[in-house]
XYZ file of C-alpha atoms in Angstrom:
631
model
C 0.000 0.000 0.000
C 2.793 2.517 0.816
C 4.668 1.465 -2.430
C 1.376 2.301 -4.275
C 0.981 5.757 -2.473
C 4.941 6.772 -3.080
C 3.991 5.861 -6.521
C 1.308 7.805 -6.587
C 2.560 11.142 -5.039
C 5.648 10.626 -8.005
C 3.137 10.650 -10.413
C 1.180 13.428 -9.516
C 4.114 15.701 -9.060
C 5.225 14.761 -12.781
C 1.760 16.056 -13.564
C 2.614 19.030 -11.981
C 5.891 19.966 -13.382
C 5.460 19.021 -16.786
C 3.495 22.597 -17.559
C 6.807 23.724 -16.524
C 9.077 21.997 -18.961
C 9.369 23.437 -22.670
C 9.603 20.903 -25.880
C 13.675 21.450 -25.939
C 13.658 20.278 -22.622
C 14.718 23.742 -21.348
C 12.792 25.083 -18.127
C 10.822 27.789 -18.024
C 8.774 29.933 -14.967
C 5.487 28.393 -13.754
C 3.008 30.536 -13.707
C 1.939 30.046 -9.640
C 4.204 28.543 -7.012
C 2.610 25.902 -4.179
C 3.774 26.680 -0.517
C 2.957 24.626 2.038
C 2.865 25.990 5.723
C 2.358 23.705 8.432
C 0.953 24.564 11.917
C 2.228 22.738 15.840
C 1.455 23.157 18.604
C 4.382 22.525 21.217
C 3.808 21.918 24.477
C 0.329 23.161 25.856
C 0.738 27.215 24.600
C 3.693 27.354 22.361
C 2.735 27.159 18.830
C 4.931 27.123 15.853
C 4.636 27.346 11.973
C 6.787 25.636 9.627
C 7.290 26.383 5.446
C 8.323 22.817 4.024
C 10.611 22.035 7.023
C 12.152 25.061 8.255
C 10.677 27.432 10.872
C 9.078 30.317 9.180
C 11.567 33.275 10.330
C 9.417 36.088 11.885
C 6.241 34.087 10.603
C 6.485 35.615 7.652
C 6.263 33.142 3.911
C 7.654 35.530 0.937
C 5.100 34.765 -2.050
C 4.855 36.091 -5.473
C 1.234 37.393 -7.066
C -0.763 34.028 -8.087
C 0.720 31.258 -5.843
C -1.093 29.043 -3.294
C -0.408 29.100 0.183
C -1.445 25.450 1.543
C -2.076 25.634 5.716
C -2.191 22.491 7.560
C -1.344 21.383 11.166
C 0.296 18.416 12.410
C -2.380 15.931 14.205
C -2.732 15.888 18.111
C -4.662 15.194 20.363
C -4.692 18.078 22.074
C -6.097 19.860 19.176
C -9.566 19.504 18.456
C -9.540 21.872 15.154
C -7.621 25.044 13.340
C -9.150 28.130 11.626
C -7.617 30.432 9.225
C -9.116 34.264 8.635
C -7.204 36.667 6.420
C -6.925 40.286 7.641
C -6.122 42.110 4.323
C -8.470 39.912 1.742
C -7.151 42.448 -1.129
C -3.559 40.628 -0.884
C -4.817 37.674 0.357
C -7.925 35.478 0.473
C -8.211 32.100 2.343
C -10.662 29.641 3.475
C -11.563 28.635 6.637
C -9.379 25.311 6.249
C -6.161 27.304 5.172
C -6.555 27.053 1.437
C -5.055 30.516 0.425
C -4.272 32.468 -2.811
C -2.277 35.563 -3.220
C -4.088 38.121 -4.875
C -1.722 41.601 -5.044
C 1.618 42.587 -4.464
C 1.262 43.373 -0.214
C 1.416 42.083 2.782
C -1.514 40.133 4.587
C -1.879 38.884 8.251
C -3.318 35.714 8.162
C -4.724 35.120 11.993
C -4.172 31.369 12.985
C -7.158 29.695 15.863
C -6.284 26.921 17.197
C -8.902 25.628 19.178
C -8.179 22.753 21.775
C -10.054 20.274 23.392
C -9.020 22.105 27.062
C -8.778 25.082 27.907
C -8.948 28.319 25.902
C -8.314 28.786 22.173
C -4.981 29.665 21.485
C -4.081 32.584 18.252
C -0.748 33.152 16.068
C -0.038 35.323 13.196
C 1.724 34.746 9.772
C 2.318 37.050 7.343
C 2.398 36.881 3.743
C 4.246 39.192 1.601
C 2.991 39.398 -1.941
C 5.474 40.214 -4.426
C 4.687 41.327 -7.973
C 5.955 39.619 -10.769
C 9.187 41.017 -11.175
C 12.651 39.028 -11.804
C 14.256 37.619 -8.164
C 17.358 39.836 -8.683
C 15.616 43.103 -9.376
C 15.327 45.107 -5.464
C 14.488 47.938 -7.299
C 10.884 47.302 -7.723
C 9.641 46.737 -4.119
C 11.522 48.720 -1.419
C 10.910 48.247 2.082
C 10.469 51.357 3.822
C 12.442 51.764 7.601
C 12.337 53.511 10.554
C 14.145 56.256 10.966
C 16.270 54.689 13.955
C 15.764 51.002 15.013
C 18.487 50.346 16.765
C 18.055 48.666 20.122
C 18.570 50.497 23.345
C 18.753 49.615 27.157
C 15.461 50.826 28.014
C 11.853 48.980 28.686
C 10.898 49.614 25.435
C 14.111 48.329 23.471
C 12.382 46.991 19.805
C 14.087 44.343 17.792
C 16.684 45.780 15.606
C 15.522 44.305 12.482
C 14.303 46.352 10.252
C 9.894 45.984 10.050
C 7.753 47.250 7.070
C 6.095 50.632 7.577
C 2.925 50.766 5.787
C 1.849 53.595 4.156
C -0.638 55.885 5.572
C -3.368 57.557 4.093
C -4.237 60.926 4.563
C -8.196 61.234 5.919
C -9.872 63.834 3.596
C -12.473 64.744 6.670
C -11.126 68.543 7.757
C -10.429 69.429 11.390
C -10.838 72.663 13.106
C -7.369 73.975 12.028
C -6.610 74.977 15.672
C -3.385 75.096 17.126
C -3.179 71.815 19.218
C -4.535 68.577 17.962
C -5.103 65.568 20.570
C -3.851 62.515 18.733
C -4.981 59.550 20.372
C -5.012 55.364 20.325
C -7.512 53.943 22.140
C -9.493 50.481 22.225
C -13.217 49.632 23.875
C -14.286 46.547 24.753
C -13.033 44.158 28.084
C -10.188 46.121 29.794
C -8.015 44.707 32.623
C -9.631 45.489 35.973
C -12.264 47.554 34.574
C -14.331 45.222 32.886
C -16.303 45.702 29.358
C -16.516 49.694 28.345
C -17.928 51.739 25.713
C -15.306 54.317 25.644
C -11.802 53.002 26.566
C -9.723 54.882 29.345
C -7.114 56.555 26.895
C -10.313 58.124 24.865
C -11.970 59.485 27.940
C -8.330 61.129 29.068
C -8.031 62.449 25.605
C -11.642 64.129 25.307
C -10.725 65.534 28.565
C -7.681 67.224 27.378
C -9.517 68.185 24.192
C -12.498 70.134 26.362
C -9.753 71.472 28.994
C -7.493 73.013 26.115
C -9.678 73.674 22.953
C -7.419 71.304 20.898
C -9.034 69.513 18.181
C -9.509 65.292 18.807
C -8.350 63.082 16.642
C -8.476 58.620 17.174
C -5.597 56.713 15.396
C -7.127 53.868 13.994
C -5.988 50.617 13.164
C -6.980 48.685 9.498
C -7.367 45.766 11.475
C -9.509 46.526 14.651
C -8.321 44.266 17.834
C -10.738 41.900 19.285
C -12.944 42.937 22.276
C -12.252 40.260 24.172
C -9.385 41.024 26.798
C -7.292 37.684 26.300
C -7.551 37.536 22.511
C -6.222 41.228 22.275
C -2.937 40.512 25.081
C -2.854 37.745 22.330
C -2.483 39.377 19.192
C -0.871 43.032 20.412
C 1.859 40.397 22.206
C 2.444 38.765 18.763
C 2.636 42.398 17.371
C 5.300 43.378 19.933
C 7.486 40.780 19.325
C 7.566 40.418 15.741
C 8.151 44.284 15.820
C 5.318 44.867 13.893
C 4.024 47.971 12.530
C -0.161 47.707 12.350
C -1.474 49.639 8.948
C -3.571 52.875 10.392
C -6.770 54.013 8.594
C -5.855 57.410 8.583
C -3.982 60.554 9.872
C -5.185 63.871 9.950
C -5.185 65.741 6.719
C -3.597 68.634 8.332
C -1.375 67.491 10.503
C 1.532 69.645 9.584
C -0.829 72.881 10.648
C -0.899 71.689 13.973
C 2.099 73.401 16.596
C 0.921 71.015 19.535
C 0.352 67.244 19.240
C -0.967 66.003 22.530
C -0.353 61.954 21.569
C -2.228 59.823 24.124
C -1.944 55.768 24.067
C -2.375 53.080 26.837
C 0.371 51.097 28.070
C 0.125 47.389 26.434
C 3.833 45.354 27.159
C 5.401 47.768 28.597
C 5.707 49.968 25.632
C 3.450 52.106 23.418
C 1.441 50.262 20.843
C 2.910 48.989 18.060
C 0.006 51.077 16.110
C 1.749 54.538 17.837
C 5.742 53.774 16.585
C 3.479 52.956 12.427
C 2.013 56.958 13.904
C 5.736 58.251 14.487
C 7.711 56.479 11.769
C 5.166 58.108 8.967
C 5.011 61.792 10.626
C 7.293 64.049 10.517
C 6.815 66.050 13.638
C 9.802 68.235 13.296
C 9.425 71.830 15.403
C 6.057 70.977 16.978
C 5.747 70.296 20.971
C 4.597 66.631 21.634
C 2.486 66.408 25.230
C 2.771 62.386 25.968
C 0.512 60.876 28.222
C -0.793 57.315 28.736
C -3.318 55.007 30.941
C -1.796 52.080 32.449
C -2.584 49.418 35.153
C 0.793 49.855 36.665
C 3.234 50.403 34.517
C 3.690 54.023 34.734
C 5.123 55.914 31.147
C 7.255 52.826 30.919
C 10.267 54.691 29.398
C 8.093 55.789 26.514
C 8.723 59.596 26.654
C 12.473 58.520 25.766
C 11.171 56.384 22.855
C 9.176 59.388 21.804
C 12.050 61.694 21.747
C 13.996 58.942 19.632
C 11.826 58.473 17.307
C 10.854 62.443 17.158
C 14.552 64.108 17.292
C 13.705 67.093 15.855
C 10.263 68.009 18.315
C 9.782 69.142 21.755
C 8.923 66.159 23.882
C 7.906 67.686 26.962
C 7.023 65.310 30.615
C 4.376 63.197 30.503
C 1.392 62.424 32.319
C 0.239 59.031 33.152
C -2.708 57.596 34.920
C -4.350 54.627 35.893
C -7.093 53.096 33.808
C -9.223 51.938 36.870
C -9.074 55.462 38.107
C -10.287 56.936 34.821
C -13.109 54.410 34.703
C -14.422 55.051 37.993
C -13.442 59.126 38.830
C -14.082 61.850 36.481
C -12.952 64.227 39.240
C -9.921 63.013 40.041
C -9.076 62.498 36.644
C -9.419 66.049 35.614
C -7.959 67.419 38.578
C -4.475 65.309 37.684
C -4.711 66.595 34.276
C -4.938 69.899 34.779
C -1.967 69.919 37.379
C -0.160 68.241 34.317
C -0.838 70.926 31.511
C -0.273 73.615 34.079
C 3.531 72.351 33.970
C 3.808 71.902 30.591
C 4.299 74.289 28.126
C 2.621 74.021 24.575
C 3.918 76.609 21.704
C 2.251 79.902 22.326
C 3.950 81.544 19.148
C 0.633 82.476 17.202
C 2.043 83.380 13.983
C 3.557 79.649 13.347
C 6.543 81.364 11.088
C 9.792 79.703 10.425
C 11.756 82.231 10.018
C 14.906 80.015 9.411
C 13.049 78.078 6.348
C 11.426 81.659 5.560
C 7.375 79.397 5.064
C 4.521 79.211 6.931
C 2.093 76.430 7.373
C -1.459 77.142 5.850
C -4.329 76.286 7.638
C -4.428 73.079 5.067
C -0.946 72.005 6.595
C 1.190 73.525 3.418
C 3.675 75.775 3.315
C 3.525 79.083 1.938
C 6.876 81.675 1.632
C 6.557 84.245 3.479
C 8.573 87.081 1.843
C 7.238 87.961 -1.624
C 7.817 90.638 -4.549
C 4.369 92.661 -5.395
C 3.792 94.115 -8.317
C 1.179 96.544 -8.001
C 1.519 99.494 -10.067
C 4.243 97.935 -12.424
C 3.724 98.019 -16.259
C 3.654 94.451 -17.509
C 7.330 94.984 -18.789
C 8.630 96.138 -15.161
C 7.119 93.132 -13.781
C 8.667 90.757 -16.026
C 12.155 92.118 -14.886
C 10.691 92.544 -11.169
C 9.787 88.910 -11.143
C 12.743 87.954 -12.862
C 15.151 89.307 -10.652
C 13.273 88.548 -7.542
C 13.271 84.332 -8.675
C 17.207 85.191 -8.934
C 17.869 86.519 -5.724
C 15.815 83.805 -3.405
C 12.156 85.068 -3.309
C 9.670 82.049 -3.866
C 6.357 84.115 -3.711
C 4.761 86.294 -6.458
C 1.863 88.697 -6.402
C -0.029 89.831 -9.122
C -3.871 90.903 -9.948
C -6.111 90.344 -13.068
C -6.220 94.211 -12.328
C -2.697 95.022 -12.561
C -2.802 94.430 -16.024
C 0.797 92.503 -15.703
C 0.140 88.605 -15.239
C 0.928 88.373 -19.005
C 4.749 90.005 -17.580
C 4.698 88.149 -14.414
C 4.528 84.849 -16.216
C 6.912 86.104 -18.707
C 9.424 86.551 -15.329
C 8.622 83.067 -14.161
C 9.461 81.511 -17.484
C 12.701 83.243 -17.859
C 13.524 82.138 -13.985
C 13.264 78.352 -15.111
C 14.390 78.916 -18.691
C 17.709 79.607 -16.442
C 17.608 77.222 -14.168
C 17.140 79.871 -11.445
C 14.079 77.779 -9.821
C 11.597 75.271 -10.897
C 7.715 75.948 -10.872
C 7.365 73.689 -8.210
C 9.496 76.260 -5.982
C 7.107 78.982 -6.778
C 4.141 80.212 -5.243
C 2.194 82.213 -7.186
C -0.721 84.604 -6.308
C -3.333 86.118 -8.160
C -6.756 87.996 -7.286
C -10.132 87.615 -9.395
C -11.369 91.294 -9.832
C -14.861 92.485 -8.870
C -15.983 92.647 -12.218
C -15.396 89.209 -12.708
C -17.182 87.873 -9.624
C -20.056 86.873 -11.922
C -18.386 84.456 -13.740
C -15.982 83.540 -11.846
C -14.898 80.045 -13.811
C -14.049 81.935 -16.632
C -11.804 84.369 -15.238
C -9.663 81.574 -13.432
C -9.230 80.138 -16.647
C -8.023 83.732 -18.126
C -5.503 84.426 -15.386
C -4.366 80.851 -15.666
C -4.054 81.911 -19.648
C -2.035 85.313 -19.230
C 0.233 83.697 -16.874
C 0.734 80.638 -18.962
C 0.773 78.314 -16.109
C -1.148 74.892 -15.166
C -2.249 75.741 -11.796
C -1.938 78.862 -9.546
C -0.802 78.663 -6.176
C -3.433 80.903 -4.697
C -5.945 83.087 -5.778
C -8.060 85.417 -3.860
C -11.369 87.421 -3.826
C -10.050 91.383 -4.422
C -12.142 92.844 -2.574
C -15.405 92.314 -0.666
C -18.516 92.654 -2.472
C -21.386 90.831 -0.893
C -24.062 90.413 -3.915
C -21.970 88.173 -5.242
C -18.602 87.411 -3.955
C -19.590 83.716 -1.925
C -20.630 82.822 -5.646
C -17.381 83.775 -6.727
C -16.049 81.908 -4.255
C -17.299 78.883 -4.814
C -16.210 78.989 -8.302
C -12.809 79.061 -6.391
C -13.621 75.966 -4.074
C -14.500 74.092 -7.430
C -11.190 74.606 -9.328
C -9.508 74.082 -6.301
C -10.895 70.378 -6.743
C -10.279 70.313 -10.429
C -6.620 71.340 -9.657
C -6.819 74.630 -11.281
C -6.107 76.592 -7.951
C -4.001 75.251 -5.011
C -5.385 77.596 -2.290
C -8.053 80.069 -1.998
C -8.039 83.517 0.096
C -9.457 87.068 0.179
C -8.269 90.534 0.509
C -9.886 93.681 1.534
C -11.957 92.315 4.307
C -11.838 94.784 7.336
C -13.764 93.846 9.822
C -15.191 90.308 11.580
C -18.779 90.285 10.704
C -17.517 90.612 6.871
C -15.231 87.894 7.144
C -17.497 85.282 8.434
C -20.467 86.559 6.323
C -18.605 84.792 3.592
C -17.104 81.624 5.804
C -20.160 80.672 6.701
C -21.546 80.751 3.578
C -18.408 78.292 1.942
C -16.720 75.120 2.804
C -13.303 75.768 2.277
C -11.720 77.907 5.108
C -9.394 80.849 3.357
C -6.174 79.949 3.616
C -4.977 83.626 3.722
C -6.488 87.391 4.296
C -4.434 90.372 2.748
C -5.241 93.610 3.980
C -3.279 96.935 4.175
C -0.689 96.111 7.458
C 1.851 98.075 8.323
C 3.368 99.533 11.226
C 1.061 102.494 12.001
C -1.993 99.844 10.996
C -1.241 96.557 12.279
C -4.608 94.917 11.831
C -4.566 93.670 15.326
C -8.254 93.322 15.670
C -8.615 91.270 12.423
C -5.420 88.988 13.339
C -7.126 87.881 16.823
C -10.399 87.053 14.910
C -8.343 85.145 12.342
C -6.819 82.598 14.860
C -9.362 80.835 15.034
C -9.741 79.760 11.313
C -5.546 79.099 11.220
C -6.078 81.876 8.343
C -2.983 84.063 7.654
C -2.558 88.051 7.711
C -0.641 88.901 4.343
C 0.426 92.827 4.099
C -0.184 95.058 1.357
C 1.562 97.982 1.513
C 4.187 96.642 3.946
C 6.238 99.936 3.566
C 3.005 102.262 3.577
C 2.799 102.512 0.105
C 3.702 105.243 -2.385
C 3.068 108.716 -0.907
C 3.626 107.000 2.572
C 7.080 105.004 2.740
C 8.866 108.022 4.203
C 6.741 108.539 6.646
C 7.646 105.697 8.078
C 11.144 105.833 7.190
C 10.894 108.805 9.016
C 10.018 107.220 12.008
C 12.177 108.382 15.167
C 12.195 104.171 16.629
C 11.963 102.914 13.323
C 15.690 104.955 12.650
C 17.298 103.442 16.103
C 16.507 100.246 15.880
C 17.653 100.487 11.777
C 21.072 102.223 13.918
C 21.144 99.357 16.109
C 21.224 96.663 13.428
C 22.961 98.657 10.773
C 20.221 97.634 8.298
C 17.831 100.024 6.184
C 14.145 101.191 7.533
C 12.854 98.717 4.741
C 14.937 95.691 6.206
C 13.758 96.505 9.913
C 10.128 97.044 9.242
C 9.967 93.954 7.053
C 12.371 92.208 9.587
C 9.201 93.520 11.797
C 6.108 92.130 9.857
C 8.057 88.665 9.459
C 8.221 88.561 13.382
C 4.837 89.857 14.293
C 3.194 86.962 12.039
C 2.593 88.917 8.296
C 3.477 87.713 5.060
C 4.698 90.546 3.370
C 5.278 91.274 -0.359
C 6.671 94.549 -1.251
C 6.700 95.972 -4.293
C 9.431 97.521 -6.736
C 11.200 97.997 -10.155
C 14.107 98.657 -8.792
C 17.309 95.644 -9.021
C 18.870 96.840 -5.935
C 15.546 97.895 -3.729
C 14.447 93.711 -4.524
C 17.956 92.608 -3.452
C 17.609 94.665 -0.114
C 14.492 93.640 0.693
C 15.421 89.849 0.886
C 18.219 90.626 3.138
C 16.342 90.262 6.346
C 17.245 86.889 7.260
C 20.564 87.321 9.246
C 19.594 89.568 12.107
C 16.372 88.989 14.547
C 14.535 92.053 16.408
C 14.673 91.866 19.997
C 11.774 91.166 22.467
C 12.098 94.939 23.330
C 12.517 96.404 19.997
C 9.131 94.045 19.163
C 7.166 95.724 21.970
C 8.580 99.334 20.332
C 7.051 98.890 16.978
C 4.085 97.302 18.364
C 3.449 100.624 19.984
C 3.668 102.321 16.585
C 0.144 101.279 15.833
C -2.140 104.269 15.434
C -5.197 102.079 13.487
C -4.326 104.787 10.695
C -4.834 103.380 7.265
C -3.406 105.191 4.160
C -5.953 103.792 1.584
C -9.431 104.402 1.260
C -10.243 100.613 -0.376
């Protein structure tokens, strides 16, 4: 009988290979590959997996597109049966008995059951990474994305140094509040140790807390693959997770993340260390110059050294103390709960700087977490000749940012400038930001004149276009012809100008969807739009100042300007280099205007000196609320 078996299985493996085997007897690629994986269980918890008959090295079987994946387990008696789910069916499908098929190039967790005739059901993890179908010596095709650092340390939370894969994550598309702080947190209902089954779990009520305390916006990482409710299952699987060094795929980060100055990240403790879900968070994220505020539930632990891991994975952030609390005590006092946490954000210190410049990169962050220059040419009043050579230069000497208005009559000379720029290899487009306003006149049709700036510039897309002025009969419809191209990738951004007072402002906002990125009013040092700068906060929009210097007619009256000349003295720089120094500082994109090579060169120059706190408070009490134009 065994002879006849032996015979068989030789038989149907000729079967199998001869598809394989060309006429001349030369070999050629199968279509599909077979792997077999074979499931033990060793002793009464251990269990193992096995490809052919070696150990499957961090449970992970390297497939390509098309292959089988056979699952089987050995036979004992302490096993009563096995089941097989796949938790990313769009790389991998399998059946309930472990027949499996690779479907796209990824990686799938396939989540292992064995259930035994005592005691409780016992879970493993394999993964199976999908390969394309690309030849075994090209490394080219598939990278796998690291960690910044991953080297071990000496700490509680030391991770394996080999290198795991870093999924992607999405961007969510659903907006935020574009405040200042955003509360980050991981969180998981269901059974909880020593607390029992809850709605909400402890981490989430700590972080709505925090959120209600502080006026940050609330945002929940989320996994792709939810944990299971049940307490044991979930010490099950996040165990697996934490040794293999995994790094769980997240549904989504916040759109805006880059906006935000404060990041309060809240997580519970699970192994002594963060969630595996939290170091996917920090590996994708670049959190550079933004204050992180940890703070965890545990049932013990403490931070467990995870401030430290923070700060390694986060080099280039402020990582203040963090606060951690018991999850029995969030479950069962409110009170107490509170009163902890608000001892803990009186000692630390989120970023209070309002205007959220970089004055070393010379950007800002936009409300829609981009970066805008802020330091620009204008080029009101120039013929369309003087604003080809005014752009020109300008793109030579460092600016990034360009003004113009369908008004001005010079986009036709602008984009002439900006053509000339790349033509020498000054700058690319993709360094540029351009801006352009729709006039009044055009409000009524307001697709049409996109499309004719876009035409006299001779550009794909503009940067950012803005509303010239207010005009209520019909400048939300306007608008909204904005919001639409914005979509259709005509327009990056959207903004308005020439809107002086609160109530006008949010007659339009709440009348729109998209938030202006971007207000630019007349702001200078004698009108410093103070008012209109508080009311802005809360929409993350951005002051931008026309007529930095005053304007024609005006400029020496502020150049005349007893502290504007001693603090010039102080610095040894020009009026124009301190009072744009000035609107940099106080949180105003500026763009002045000029024909004139040497003026543009001069006006850049402001990057290599810094007003003091002192000299701040000085031209801050310049402002007289006195406006030099009458629009």
């Amino acid at each position: 009988m065994k002879k006849l078996r032996k015979l068989f299985v030789f038989a149907l493996s000729l079967a199998l290979l001869l598809p394989g085997i060309a006429l001349n007897g030369a070999e050629t690629q199968a279509a599909s590959k077979t792997h077999k994986v074979k499931v033990s269980l060793s002793g009464t918890k251990t269990v193992r997996v096995k490809s052919g008959k070696r150990n499957v090295k961090k449970k992970t079987v390297m497939v390509k597109k098309g292959d089988k994946i056979y699952f089987s387990h050995t036979k004992n008696k302490k096993i009563r049966s096995v089941v097989y789910k796949s938790m990313n069916k769009k790389y991998v499908t399998i059946t309930k008995k472990g027949k499996a098929a690779a479907k796209k190039a990824g990686t799938a967790r396939i989540k292992i059951t064995i259930k035994r005739n005592k005691g409780k059901a016992l879970s493993t993890w394999v993964k199976i990474k999908v390969k394309g179908h690309t030849k075994p010596e090209d490394n080219t095709q598939n990278p796998s994305p690291a960690p910044d650092s991953d080297k071990p340390s000496n700490t509680p939370t030391e991770q394996p140094s080999d290198t795991p894969d870093v999924p992607t994550v999405p961007p969510t598309d659903k907006p935020l509040n574009n405040g200042k702080s955003l509360v980050l947190y991981f969180s998981r209902a269901g059974e909880n140790y020593n607390v029992g089954v809850v709605e909400k779990g402890s981490t989430q009520l700590v972080a709505e807390m925090i959120a209600e305390e502080t006026g940050a916006d609330l945002f929940k990482l989320e996994t792709v693959n939810a944990y299971p409710e049940d307490y044991m299952e979930c010490v099950t699987v996040t165990r697996e997770e934490k040794n293999e060094n995994a790094r769980p795929e997240l549904k989504s980060v916040p759109a805006n993340l880059a906006a935000y100055k404060n990041i309060y990240l809240s997580y519970p403790i699970w192994h002594a260390d963060m969630p595996m879900a939290l170091y996917t968070f920090l590996e994708n994220n670049d959190l550079s110059g933004k204050t992180v505020l940890p703070f965890c539930t545990h049932a013990g632990s403490g931070l467990a050294g995870t401030v430290e891991t923070i700060r390694t994975k986060c080099p280039k952030a402020t990582v203040t103390e963090g606060f951690a609390i018991a999850g029995t005590t969030v479950q069962s006092s409110a009170e107490s709960t509170k009163s902890s946490l608000s001892a803990w954000l009186a000692e630390v210190k989120p970023q209070e700087d309002e205007s959220g410049f970089n004055l070393e990169k010379g950007t800002v962050v936009l409300n829609n977490g981009i970066e805008m220059p802020i330091l620009g040419i204008g080029t009101y009043r120039l013929s369309d000749a003087q604003a080809e050579n005014s752009v020109y230069w300008a793109l030579r000497d460092g600016y990034r940012l360009i003004d113009t208005a369908r008004i001005y009559g010079n986009e036709a000379g602008v984009g002439r400038g900006i053509k000339r720029a790349i033509g020498e290899g000054f700058v690319t487009r993709e360094e540029i930001f351009v801006t352009t306003k729709m006039w009044t006149s055009d409000y009524g049709n307001g697709a049409a004149a996109i499309d004719a700036s876009l035409s006299r510039l001779g550009l794909d897309y503009i940067d950012l276009m803005i509303l010239h002025h207010s005009q209520p009969e019909n400048d939300v419809k306007a608008y909204k012809a904005m919001e639409k191209a914005v979509k259709q990738g005509k327009l990056k951004f959207i903004g308005l100008s020439n809107y002086y007072t609160p109530k006008d402002f949010d007659r339009l906002v709440n009348a729109v969807t998209v938030v202006p990125a971007l207000l630019q009013n007349e702001t200078h040092p004698y009108h410093q739009s103070s008012k209109m700068k508080e009311h802005l906060k809360q929409y993350g929009t951005v002051m931008e100042s026309w007529f930095p210097l005053g304007g024609r007619g005006n400029t020496q009256k502020l150049f005349n300007d007893k502290t504007i000349k001693k603090i010039a003295k102080a610095h040894n720089k020009t009026y124009a280099q301190v009072i744009l120094r000035w609107h940099l500082q106080a949180g105003n994109i500026a763009i002045p205007g000029s024909s004139n090579e040497d003026h543009i060169k001069e006006n850049f120059e402001i990057f290599d000196f810094e007003l003091t706190k002192d000299e701040m408070k000085q031209m801050g009490n310049l402002d007289k609320d006195e406006r030099f134009a009458d629009y």
